[in-house]
Short mmCIF file of C-alpha atoms in Angstrom, two decimals:
data_model
loop_
_atom_site.label_atom_id
_atom_site.label_comp_id
_atom_site.label_asym_id
_atom_site.label_seq_id
_atom_site.Cartn_x
_atom_site.Cartn_y
_atom_site.Cartn_z
CA MET A 246 -5.18 -38.50 11.11
CA ARG A 247 -3.79 -34.97 11.18
CA PRO A 248 -2.28 -33.62 7.93
CA SER A 249 1.43 -33.04 7.95
CA PRO A 250 2.71 -29.40 7.79
CA ARG A 251 4.11 -30.14 4.33
CA THR A 252 0.60 -30.65 3.01
CA VAL A 253 -0.89 -27.72 4.83
CA GLY A 254 1.82 -25.20 4.07
CA PRO A 255 1.74 -25.34 0.26
CA GLY A 256 -2.04 -25.32 0.24
CA LEU A 257 -2.20 -22.18 2.38
CA ARG A 258 0.51 -20.54 0.29
CA ALA A 259 -1.52 -21.20 -2.83
CA TRP A 260 -4.61 -19.41 -1.37
CA VAL A 261 -2.41 -16.50 -0.31
CA GLU A 262 -1.18 -16.17 -3.90
CA LEU A 263 -4.64 -16.65 -5.40
CA LEU A 264 -6.16 -13.90 -3.21
CA ARG A 265 -3.06 -11.72 -3.38
CA LEU A 266 -3.37 -11.02 0.30
CA PRO A 267 -0.73 -8.21 0.48
CA ALA A 268 -3.02 -6.12 -1.77
CA LEU A 269 -5.68 -6.13 1.07
CA PHE A 270 -3.73 -3.30 2.71
CA THR A 271 -4.84 -1.03 -0.01
CA VAL A 272 -8.61 -1.62 0.67
CA PRO A 273 -9.44 -0.07 4.16
CA GLY A 274 -8.32 3.40 2.96
CA ASP A 275 -11.19 3.55 0.48
CA ALA A 276 -13.81 3.43 3.19
CA LEU A 277 -11.80 5.73 5.51
CA ALA A 278 -11.34 8.33 2.69
CA GLY A 279 -14.97 8.09 1.86
CA ALA A 280 -16.04 8.67 5.45
CA ALA A 281 -13.66 11.62 5.69
CA ALA A 282 -14.91 13.15 2.48
CA ALA A 283 -18.50 12.85 3.75
CA GLY A 284 -17.62 14.85 6.84
CA ALA A 285 -18.32 11.96 9.18
CA ARG A 286 -16.22 10.24 11.84
CA PRO A 287 -15.33 6.54 11.23
CA ASN A 288 -17.90 4.50 13.19
CA SER A 289 -19.17 0.96 13.43
CA ARG A 290 -20.78 1.20 9.99
CA THR A 291 -17.39 2.19 8.61
CA LEU A 292 -16.06 -1.12 9.99
CA LEU A 293 -18.84 -2.94 8.19
CA ALA A 294 -18.03 -1.10 4.96
CA ILE A 295 -14.40 -2.06 5.32
CA GLY A 296 -15.32 -5.70 5.91
CA SER A 297 -17.60 -5.64 2.85
CA SER A 298 -14.91 -4.08 0.69
CA LEU A 299 -12.32 -6.69 1.75
CA CYS A 300 -14.70 -9.54 0.93
CA LEU A 301 -15.70 -8.16 -2.43
CA TYR A 302 -12.11 -7.34 -3.27
CA GLU A 303 -11.00 -10.91 -2.64
CA ALA A 304 -14.07 -12.26 -4.48
CA GLY A 305 -12.67 -10.34 -7.47
CA MET A 306 -9.30 -11.83 -6.97
CA ALA A 307 -10.54 -15.39 -6.98
CA LEU A 308 -12.91 -14.80 -9.87
CA ASN A 309 -10.14 -13.14 -11.86
CA ASP A 310 -7.90 -16.18 -11.73
CA TRP A 311 -10.87 -18.48 -12.50
CA ALA A 312 -11.73 -16.53 -15.60
CA ASP A 313 -8.07 -16.32 -16.71
CA ARG A 314 -7.09 -19.93 -16.01
CA ALA A 315 -6.65 -20.87 -19.66
CA GLU A 316 -4.61 -17.75 -20.47
CA ASP A 317 -2.57 -18.19 -17.30
CA ALA A 318 -1.76 -21.77 -18.30
CA VAL A 319 0.33 -20.19 -21.14
CA ASP A 320 1.51 -16.87 -19.63
CA ARG A 321 1.66 -17.73 -15.95
CA PRO A 322 1.77 -21.42 -15.42
CA HIS A 323 3.04 -20.90 -11.87
CA ARG A 324 -0.28 -19.40 -10.73
CA PRO A 325 -2.29 -21.50 -8.31
CA LEU A 326 -4.91 -22.70 -10.77
CA PRO A 327 -2.87 -23.72 -13.87
CA SER A 328 -0.31 -25.30 -11.57
CA GLY A 329 -2.98 -27.46 -10.06
CA ARG A 330 -2.52 -26.31 -6.48
CA ILE A 331 -6.15 -25.05 -6.32
CA ARG A 332 -9.04 -26.49 -8.24
CA PRO A 333 -10.96 -24.07 -10.49
CA THR A 334 -14.27 -25.05 -8.74
CA ALA A 335 -12.74 -24.14 -5.41
CA ALA A 336 -11.78 -20.70 -6.71
CA LEU A 337 -15.20 -20.10 -8.14
CA ALA A 338 -16.91 -21.18 -4.92
CA ALA A 339 -14.66 -18.87 -2.96
CA ALA A 340 -15.63 -15.97 -5.21
CA GLY A 341 -19.26 -16.62 -4.67
CA GLY A 342 -18.96 -17.08 -0.97
CA LEU A 343 -16.90 -13.97 -0.49
CA THR A 344 -19.41 -11.96 -2.59
CA ALA A 345 -22.30 -13.10 -0.42
CA ALA A 346 -20.31 -12.28 2.74
CA GLY A 347 -19.54 -8.76 1.43
CA LEU A 348 -23.17 -8.13 0.61
CA ALA A 349 -24.20 -9.42 4.03
CA LEU A 350 -21.81 -7.14 5.79
CA ALA A 351 -23.00 -4.16 3.78
CA SER A 352 -26.59 -4.90 4.59
CA ARG A 353 -25.80 -4.60 8.29
CA ALA A 354 -24.76 -1.02 7.58
CA GLY A 355 -28.15 -0.13 5.95
CA ARG A 356 -29.96 -0.13 2.71
CA ARG A 357 -27.94 2.58 1.00
CA PRO A 358 -24.64 0.80 1.67
CA LEU A 359 -26.15 -2.42 0.44
CA ALA A 360 -27.21 -0.76 -2.83
CA VAL A 361 -23.67 0.59 -3.31
CA ALA A 362 -22.13 -2.79 -2.48
CA GLY A 363 -24.54 -4.46 -4.88
CA ALA A 364 -23.47 -2.17 -7.68
CA LEU A 365 -19.80 -2.77 -6.75
CA ALA A 366 -20.27 -6.60 -6.79
CA ALA A 367 -22.02 -6.45 -10.16
CA THR A 368 -19.16 -4.31 -11.50
CA VAL A 369 -16.57 -6.78 -10.28
CA TRP A 370 -18.29 -9.82 -11.74
CA SER A 371 -19.00 -8.08 -15.04
CA TYR A 372 -15.38 -7.00 -15.33
CA ASP A 373 -13.93 -10.46 -14.68
CA LEU A 374 -16.35 -12.44 -16.78
CA VAL A 375 -17.22 -10.04 -19.64
CA LEU A 376 -15.53 -6.60 -19.82
CA LYS A 377 -11.90 -7.41 -18.94
CA ARG A 378 -10.69 -7.87 -22.60
CA THR A 379 -12.85 -5.16 -24.03
CA PRO A 380 -12.04 -1.41 -24.26
CA ALA A 381 -14.44 -0.88 -21.36
CA GLY A 382 -12.42 -3.05 -19.07
CA PRO A 383 -10.30 -0.30 -17.50
CA LEU A 384 -13.34 1.92 -17.08
CA ALA A 385 -15.17 -0.92 -15.25
CA MET A 386 -12.26 -1.46 -12.92
CA ALA A 387 -12.01 2.26 -12.27
CA ALA A 388 -15.75 2.35 -11.48
CA ALA A 389 -15.30 -0.45 -9.05
CA ARG A 390 -12.70 1.45 -7.05
CA GLY A 391 -14.69 4.61 -7.09
CA LEU A 392 -17.72 2.68 -5.79
CA ASP A 393 -15.64 1.22 -3.05
CA LEU A 394 -14.71 4.72 -1.79
CA LEU A 395 -18.41 5.74 -2.16
CA LEU A 396 -19.40 2.78 -0.05
CA GLY A 397 -17.42 4.13 2.87
CA GLY A 398 -19.00 7.63 2.55
CA VAL A 399 -22.52 6.26 2.38
CA ALA A 400 -22.02 3.84 5.27
CA ALA A 401 -20.50 6.49 7.51
CA GLY A 402 -23.27 9.06 6.88
CA GLY A 403 -22.72 12.74 6.26
CA ASP A 404 -22.97 14.59 2.91
CA THR A 405 -22.28 11.91 0.25
CA ARG A 406 -22.23 14.51 -2.47
CA LYS A 407 -18.80 15.48 -1.19
CA VAL A 408 -17.55 11.90 -1.82
CA VAL A 409 -17.96 12.17 -5.68
CA ALA A 410 -14.77 14.12 -6.34
CA PRO A 411 -12.44 11.92 -4.22
CA ALA A 412 -14.08 8.89 -5.75
CA LEU A 413 -13.33 10.16 -9.26
CA THR A 414 -9.76 10.92 -8.27
CA LEU A 415 -9.24 7.36 -7.10
CA ALA A 416 -11.06 5.98 -10.10
CA THR A 417 -8.73 7.96 -12.44
CA HIS A 418 -5.72 6.50 -10.72
CA THR A 419 -7.20 3.06 -11.02
CA LEU A 420 -7.85 3.61 -14.67
CA ALA A 421 -4.20 4.30 -15.25
CA VAL A 422 -2.98 1.28 -13.31
CA THR A 423 -5.41 -1.04 -15.02
CA THR A 424 -4.34 0.14 -18.44
CA VAL A 425 -0.68 -0.49 -17.61
CA SER A 426 -1.58 -3.98 -16.24
CA ARG A 427 -3.07 -5.06 -19.58
CA HIS A 428 0.50 -5.39 -20.90
CA GLU A 429 2.19 -6.95 -17.79
CA THR A 430 2.49 -10.50 -19.15
CA ARG A 431 3.94 -9.75 -22.59
CA GLY A 432 5.20 -6.15 -22.40
CA GLY A 433 4.33 -3.73 -24.99
CA SER A 434 4.79 -0.09 -26.07
CA PRO A 435 5.87 2.64 -23.68
CA TRP A 436 2.72 4.61 -24.26
CA ALA A 437 0.67 3.03 -21.46
CA PRO A 438 3.26 3.82 -18.72
CA LEU A 439 3.83 7.24 -20.21
CA THR A 440 0.11 8.02 -20.22
CA ALA A 441 -0.15 6.76 -16.63
CA LEU A 442 2.78 8.92 -15.65
CA ALA A 443 1.03 11.97 -17.12
CA THR A 444 -2.14 10.96 -15.18
CA THR A 445 -0.17 10.67 -11.97
CA THR A 446 1.42 14.05 -12.46
CA ALA A 447 -2.07 15.57 -13.13
CA LEU A 448 -3.49 14.07 -10.03
CA THR A 449 -0.61 15.10 -7.85
CA TRP A 450 -0.87 18.59 -9.16
CA SER A 451 -4.57 18.69 -8.46
CA LEU A 452 -4.03 17.54 -4.88
CA THR A 453 -1.24 20.04 -4.13
CA ARG A 454 -2.88 22.89 -5.98
CA ALA A 455 -6.05 22.45 -3.92
CA ASP A 456 -3.97 22.57 -0.75
CA ARG A 457 -2.11 25.67 -1.85
CA THR A 458 -5.15 27.65 -2.90
CA GLY A 459 -7.56 26.55 -0.25
CA ASP A 460 -9.65 24.76 -2.80
CA SER A 461 -9.57 21.60 -0.69
CA ARG A 462 -12.48 19.31 0.16
CA THR A 463 -13.50 20.35 3.54
CA ASN A 464 -15.99 18.90 5.99
CA ASP A 465 -18.14 21.96 5.83
CA GLN A 466 -21.77 21.58 6.89
CA PRO A 467 -25.06 23.21 5.81
CA PRO A 468 -26.10 26.54 7.41
CA GLY A 469 -27.26 26.14 11.01
CA HIS A 470 -25.33 22.94 11.49
CA THR A 471 -23.66 22.58 14.88
CA PRO A 472 -20.27 20.86 14.64
CA THR A 473 -19.89 17.62 16.58
CA THR A 474 -17.03 17.64 19.01
CA GLY A 475 -14.62 14.80 19.03
CA GLY A 476 -14.61 14.39 15.22
CA ASP A 477 -11.57 13.93 13.05
CA THR A 478 -12.60 16.91 10.98
CA ILE A 479 -11.77 20.53 10.46
CA PRO A 480 -14.75 22.90 10.53
CA ARG A 481 -14.30 25.42 7.76
CA GLN A 482 -16.39 27.59 5.50
CA PRO A 483 -17.66 26.00 2.29
CA ALA A 484 -15.08 25.90 -0.38
CA SER A 485 -15.33 25.27 -4.10
CA ARG A 486 -15.17 21.73 -5.19
CA ALA A 487 -12.13 20.22 -6.88
CA VAL A 488 -12.43 19.83 -10.62
CA ALA A 489 -12.80 16.21 -11.65
CA PHE A 490 -10.57 14.76 -14.22
CA ALA A 491 -12.04 13.51 -17.43
CA PRO A 492 -10.71 9.86 -17.64
CA PRO A 493 -8.36 9.42 -20.53
CA SER A 494 -9.07 6.67 -23.05
CA PHE A 495 -6.81 3.68 -23.09
CA SER A 496 -6.59 0.49 -25.03
CA GLY A 497 -5.02 -2.92 -24.30
CA THR A 498 -5.57 -6.58 -24.13
CA ARG A 499 -5.42 -7.89 -20.55
CA SER A 500 -5.53 -7.04 -16.93
CA SER A 501 -4.80 -9.03 -13.86
CA GLY A 502 -7.73 -7.34 -12.08
CA THR A 503 -5.68 -6.55 -8.96
CA THR A 504 -6.54 -2.87 -8.61
CA PHE A 505 -10.16 -3.14 -7.86
CA GLY A 506 -9.09 -4.29 -4.20
CA THR A 507 -11.85 1.19 13.30
CA SER A 508 -14.19 2.77 15.15
CA PHE A 509 -13.15 6.10 16.61
CA SER A 510 -14.73 7.91 19.47
CA GLY A 511 -13.71 10.50 22.01
CA THR A 512 -14.44 13.88 23.46
CA SER A 513 -12.39 17.02 23.26
CA SER A 514 -11.34 19.64 25.55
CA GLY A 515 -8.89 22.30 24.48
CA LYS A 516 -6.35 21.79 21.69
CA GLY A 517 -6.16 18.65 19.68
CA ALA A 518 -3.02 16.65 19.23
CA LEU A 519 -2.34 18.25 15.84
CA GLY A 520 -3.16 21.82 16.78
CA GLY A 521 -6.98 22.27 16.40
CA THR A 522 -9.92 21.37 18.53
CA GLY A 523 -11.39 17.86 18.90
CA PHE A 524 -10.00 14.40 18.47
CA GLY A 525 -7.27 14.61 15.89
CA ALA A 526 -8.26 18.01 14.62
CA ALA A 527 -5.68 20.21 12.95
CA GLU A 528 -5.29 23.79 11.77
CA PRO A 529 -6.06 24.06 8.02
CA ASN A 530 -2.38 24.79 7.26
CA THR A 531 -1.33 21.70 9.11
CA ALA A 532 -3.77 19.55 7.17
CA ALA A 533 -2.73 21.18 3.93
CA ALA A 534 0.92 20.40 4.61
CA LEU A 535 0.13 16.83 5.48
CA GLY A 536 -1.90 16.47 2.33
CA GLY A 537 0.97 17.89 0.24
CA VAL A 538 3.51 15.50 1.73
CA LEU A 539 1.20 12.50 1.19
CA ALA A 540 0.56 13.58 -2.34
CA ALA A 541 4.31 13.67 -2.96
CA VAL A 542 4.65 10.18 -1.53
CA TYR A 543 1.92 8.99 -3.89
CA ALA A 544 3.71 10.48 -6.85
CA VAL A 545 7.05 8.95 -6.00
CA THR A 546 5.57 5.58 -5.29
CA PHE A 547 4.04 5.30 -8.74
CA ALA A 548 6.08 7.55 -10.93
CA ARG A 549 9.46 5.85 -10.39
CA PRO A 550 8.44 2.34 -11.60
CA LEU A 551 6.34 3.98 -14.41
CA PHE A 552 9.42 5.83 -15.65
CA HIS A 553 11.41 2.57 -15.70
CA ALA A 554 8.61 0.76 -17.49
CA ALA A 555 8.43 3.52 -20.09
CA LEU A 556 12.16 3.20 -20.77
CA ASN A 557 11.92 -0.61 -21.02
CA PRO A 558 8.34 -1.91 -21.30
CA SER A 559 9.33 -5.46 -20.54
CA PRO A 560 7.00 -7.75 -18.51
CA PRO A 561 9.05 -7.63 -15.32
CA LEU A 562 9.25 -3.86 -15.22
CA THR A 563 5.69 -3.42 -16.29
CA GLN A 564 4.58 -5.79 -13.45
CA ARG A 565 6.72 -3.69 -11.04
CA ALA A 566 4.92 -0.53 -12.29
CA VAL A 567 1.56 -2.18 -11.67
CA GLY A 568 2.63 -3.23 -8.17
CA GLY A 569 3.73 0.36 -7.53
CA GLY A 570 0.40 1.65 -8.71
CA ILE A 571 -1.43 -0.58 -6.34
CA ARG A 572 0.69 0.36 -3.37
CA ALA A 573 0.39 4.05 -4.35
CA MET A 574 -3.30 3.82 -3.59
CA ILE A 575 -2.51 4.02 0.13
CA PRO A 576 -0.81 7.42 0.17
CA LEU A 577 -3.42 8.60 -2.39
CA GLN A 578 -6.24 7.60 -0.03
CA ALA A 579 -4.41 9.25 2.87
CA ALA A 580 -3.96 12.45 0.84
CA LEU A 581 -7.64 12.58 0.08
CA ALA A 582 -8.50 12.15 3.78
CA ALA A 583 -6.11 14.87 4.69
CA ARG A 584 -7.68 17.23 2.20
CA SER A 585 -11.06 16.44 3.72
CA GLY A 586 -9.77 17.69 7.08
CA ALA A 587 -9.22 14.33 8.73
CA PRO A 588 -5.50 14.18 9.61
CA VAL A 589 -5.73 11.27 12.00
CA THR A 590 -7.54 9.15 9.43
CA ALA A 591 -4.89 10.10 6.87
CA LEU A 592 -2.03 9.03 9.17
CA LEU A 593 -3.79 5.74 10.05
CA THR A 594 -4.28 5.04 6.42
CA VAL A 595 -0.70 5.76 5.40
CA ALA A 596 0.54 3.64 8.25
CA LEU A 597 -0.62 0.58 6.28
CA ALA A 598 1.89 1.30 3.51
CA PRO A 599 5.01 -0.26 5.18
CA ALA A 600 3.12 -3.56 5.73
CA ALA A 601 1.84 -3.52 2.12
CA ARG A 602 5.35 -3.05 0.81
CA ARG A 603 6.94 -5.63 3.09
CA PHE A 604 4.40 -8.43 2.32
CA SER A 605 4.33 -7.66 -1.38
CA ARG A 606 8.00 -8.72 -1.53
CA LYS A 607 6.91 -12.17 -0.45
CA VAL A 608 3.66 -12.57 -2.41
CA SER A 609 3.08 -10.73 -5.68
CA VAL A 610 0.08 -8.39 -5.87
CA THR A 611 -0.16 -8.65 -9.61
#
């Protein structure tokens, strides 16, 4: 006997809420920004890294609600587990299965991607089960997001040393979002959103200052290297590396754990679509301008809800700020890709933002 749509629909809706599916649009940009920072074109291994990231991200979502089921019964009784729409054992099994799938995909990309994915999985599980309510919780979440970007750079190949600075930038943003999220169920003082606002300003300044002064992360290569045609990169002379931010220290009580969470080919002849040579190549000034615009979009996406939460740190406005911080990861990833000389990758990444915003109105990402 086939189940009626009434029984299937609510069950599917519960899993969409549990896994916070709209937040998935913020995940592919990690691997794409990592590949761009490493100076490599997205390839089949990048696809495997994206698949691994998606699985590990959703594993963290399911495990997060399993670990918080008692607390959610008081603060969020409408969530899938406390409301009885999904059994806790099913959520835990999903977390284990998704973790195994993520590691399996990473293993297909090579030993080094598997090692990074293993560290990422260990960080996710440690955060949800042990570290979430400790002062180390936000740092663990920040490390997870930084490792996710590193996974993309390691999987794509290239110079993975160049991936460190972008990974730290994304980790710093994640640290700010996670700190704010620890107050999203009960509200709190305005200091968390104010600190996150200062962090957002500093990150935006760093991105735009690098573009203005030429201190951007370029896809430069070692001496004697012959550039590969057809890449989404800008060959330039080695430039000094961006200064990494020292993560600020935060304190709080709880986080929802939602911030953890294409193969290109072609040959070139003549000018690229954006003014340079090669597939998607651009003149340095064009890439710098694109990076500046994307940095501004990042700032606006996160700063506005943070400002409102600072004025009134109520649970609804704090949750809105957390959602804005999650969505702001997309233009941040795109800005990092543009700074690395990959404008096409940047545009493809930021193209995910409208879908993330649209679906987040139907299903909460916090």
